[in-house]
Amino acid sequence: MKTYRYSPQGTCSVRMEFTLDEDHVLQDFAVERGCNGNLKGIRALIVGMKAEDVIAKLDGIRCGMKTTSCPDQIAKGLVLALNGELAEVGR
């Protein structure tokens, strides 16, 4: 398993950390700051899903008048991790 840390842009959350197994299944997900209840709900829905499926569902979601959202930033972080553009935590 690999754990990644992502700093989202344009959202209330300031750090996202997720763990993917070798099949790209999300094993854990945590967020620092942001809308606590909503992010707990998102976590409950996406843990156990393949990263590619999470990306397909969350990419492009907007928050109000913003051009992004926490769900959109989750998708962006996962894309970076899958493309090898995010360093693993602890490396």
Short mmCIF file of C-alpha atoms in Angstrom, two decimals:
data_model
loop_
_atom_site.label_atom_id
_atom_site.label_comp_id
_atom_site.label_asym_id
_atom_site.label_seq_id
_atom_site.Cartn_x
_atom_site.Cartn_y
_atom_site.Cartn_z
CA MET A 1 0.00 0.00 0.00
CA LYS A 2 1.07 3.56 -0.70
CA THR A 3 0.01 6.68 1.18
CA TYR A 4 -0.01 10.07 -0.52
CA ARG A 5 -0.46 13.61 0.78
CA TYR A 6 -2.03 16.27 -1.42
CA SER A 7 -2.44 20.02 -0.81
CA PRO A 8 -5.73 21.02 -2.41
CA GLN A 9 -6.12 24.39 -4.13
CA GLY A 10 -9.14 26.71 -3.88
CA THR A 11 -10.92 24.88 -1.05
CA CYS A 12 -11.38 25.21 2.71
CA SER A 13 -9.47 21.95 3.24
CA VAL A 14 -5.69 22.33 3.43
CA ARG A 15 -4.39 18.75 3.23
CA MET A 16 -5.68 15.43 1.97
CA GLU A 17 -4.09 12.07 2.64
CA PHE A 18 -5.11 8.84 0.98
CA THR A 19 -3.85 5.26 0.92
CA LEU A 20 -4.12 3.12 -2.20
CA ASP A 21 -3.46 -0.60 -2.47
CA GLU A 22 -1.73 -2.24 -5.45
CA ASP A 23 -5.06 -2.46 -7.32
CA HIS A 24 -5.68 1.29 -6.82
CA VAL A 25 -8.44 0.65 -4.25
CA LEU A 26 -8.75 3.47 -1.74
CA GLN A 27 -7.99 1.98 1.68
CA ASP A 28 -8.06 5.18 3.74
CA PHE A 29 -8.78 8.87 3.26
CA ALA A 30 -8.42 11.84 5.61
CA VAL A 31 -8.78 15.60 5.24
CA GLU A 32 -7.50 18.47 7.35
CA ARG A 33 -10.07 21.27 7.74
CA GLY A 34 -12.99 21.69 5.36
CA CYS A 35 -16.65 20.79 5.95
CA ASN A 36 -16.30 18.04 8.55
CA GLY A 37 -19.64 16.28 8.08
CA ASN A 38 -19.56 16.42 4.29
CA LEU A 39 -16.02 15.10 4.15
CA LYS A 40 -16.84 12.28 6.57
CA GLY A 41 -19.70 11.37 4.26
CA ILE A 42 -17.47 11.44 1.19
CA ARG A 43 -14.92 9.27 3.02
CA ALA A 44 -17.61 6.72 3.89
CA LEU A 45 -18.61 6.56 0.22
CA ILE A 46 -15.18 6.39 -1.45
CA VAL A 47 -13.11 4.13 0.83
CA GLY A 48 -13.19 0.71 -0.82
CA MET A 49 -13.63 2.15 -4.33
CA LYS A 50 -11.06 2.04 -7.12
CA ALA A 51 -9.33 5.40 -7.54
CA GLU A 52 -10.34 5.51 -11.20
CA ASP A 53 -14.03 5.22 -10.23
CA VAL A 54 -13.68 7.94 -7.58
CA ILE A 55 -12.08 10.23 -10.17
CA ALA A 56 -14.90 9.57 -12.65
CA LYS A 57 -17.55 10.46 -10.06
CA LEU A 58 -15.92 13.50 -8.41
CA ASP A 59 -13.95 15.25 -11.16
CA GLY A 60 -15.37 18.65 -12.06
CA ILE A 61 -17.75 19.08 -9.11
CA ARG A 62 -17.93 22.74 -8.11
CA CYS A 63 -18.69 24.39 -4.76
CA GLY A 64 -20.98 27.37 -5.24
CA MET A 65 -19.33 29.93 -7.51
CA LYS A 66 -15.87 28.39 -7.08
CA THR A 67 -14.27 26.58 -10.01
CA THR A 68 -13.44 23.59 -7.79
CA SER A 69 -14.54 21.79 -4.61
CA CYS A 70 -13.19 19.29 -2.10
CA PRO A 71 -14.58 16.39 -4.18
CA ASP A 72 -12.94 17.83 -7.32
CA GLN A 73 -9.66 18.23 -5.44
CA ILE A 74 -9.85 14.60 -4.25
CA ALA A 75 -10.09 13.58 -7.90
CA LYS A 76 -7.15 15.82 -8.85
CA GLY A 77 -4.99 14.40 -6.04
CA LEU A 78 -5.81 10.83 -7.07
CA VAL A 79 -4.94 11.59 -10.70
CA LEU A 80 -1.55 12.94 -9.61
CA ALA A 81 -0.92 9.85 -7.47
CA LEU A 82 -1.85 7.43 -10.26
CA ASN A 83 0.35 9.33 -12.72
CA GLY A 84 3.32 9.15 -10.35
CA GLU A 85 3.32 12.92 -9.84
CA LEU A 86 2.78 12.80 -6.06
CA ALA A 87 5.45 11.53 -3.71
CA GLU A 88 4.54 8.86 -1.20
CA VAL A 89 4.36 9.96 2.43
CA GLY A 90 7.53 8.97 4.24
CA ARG A 91 9.75 9.07 1.16
#
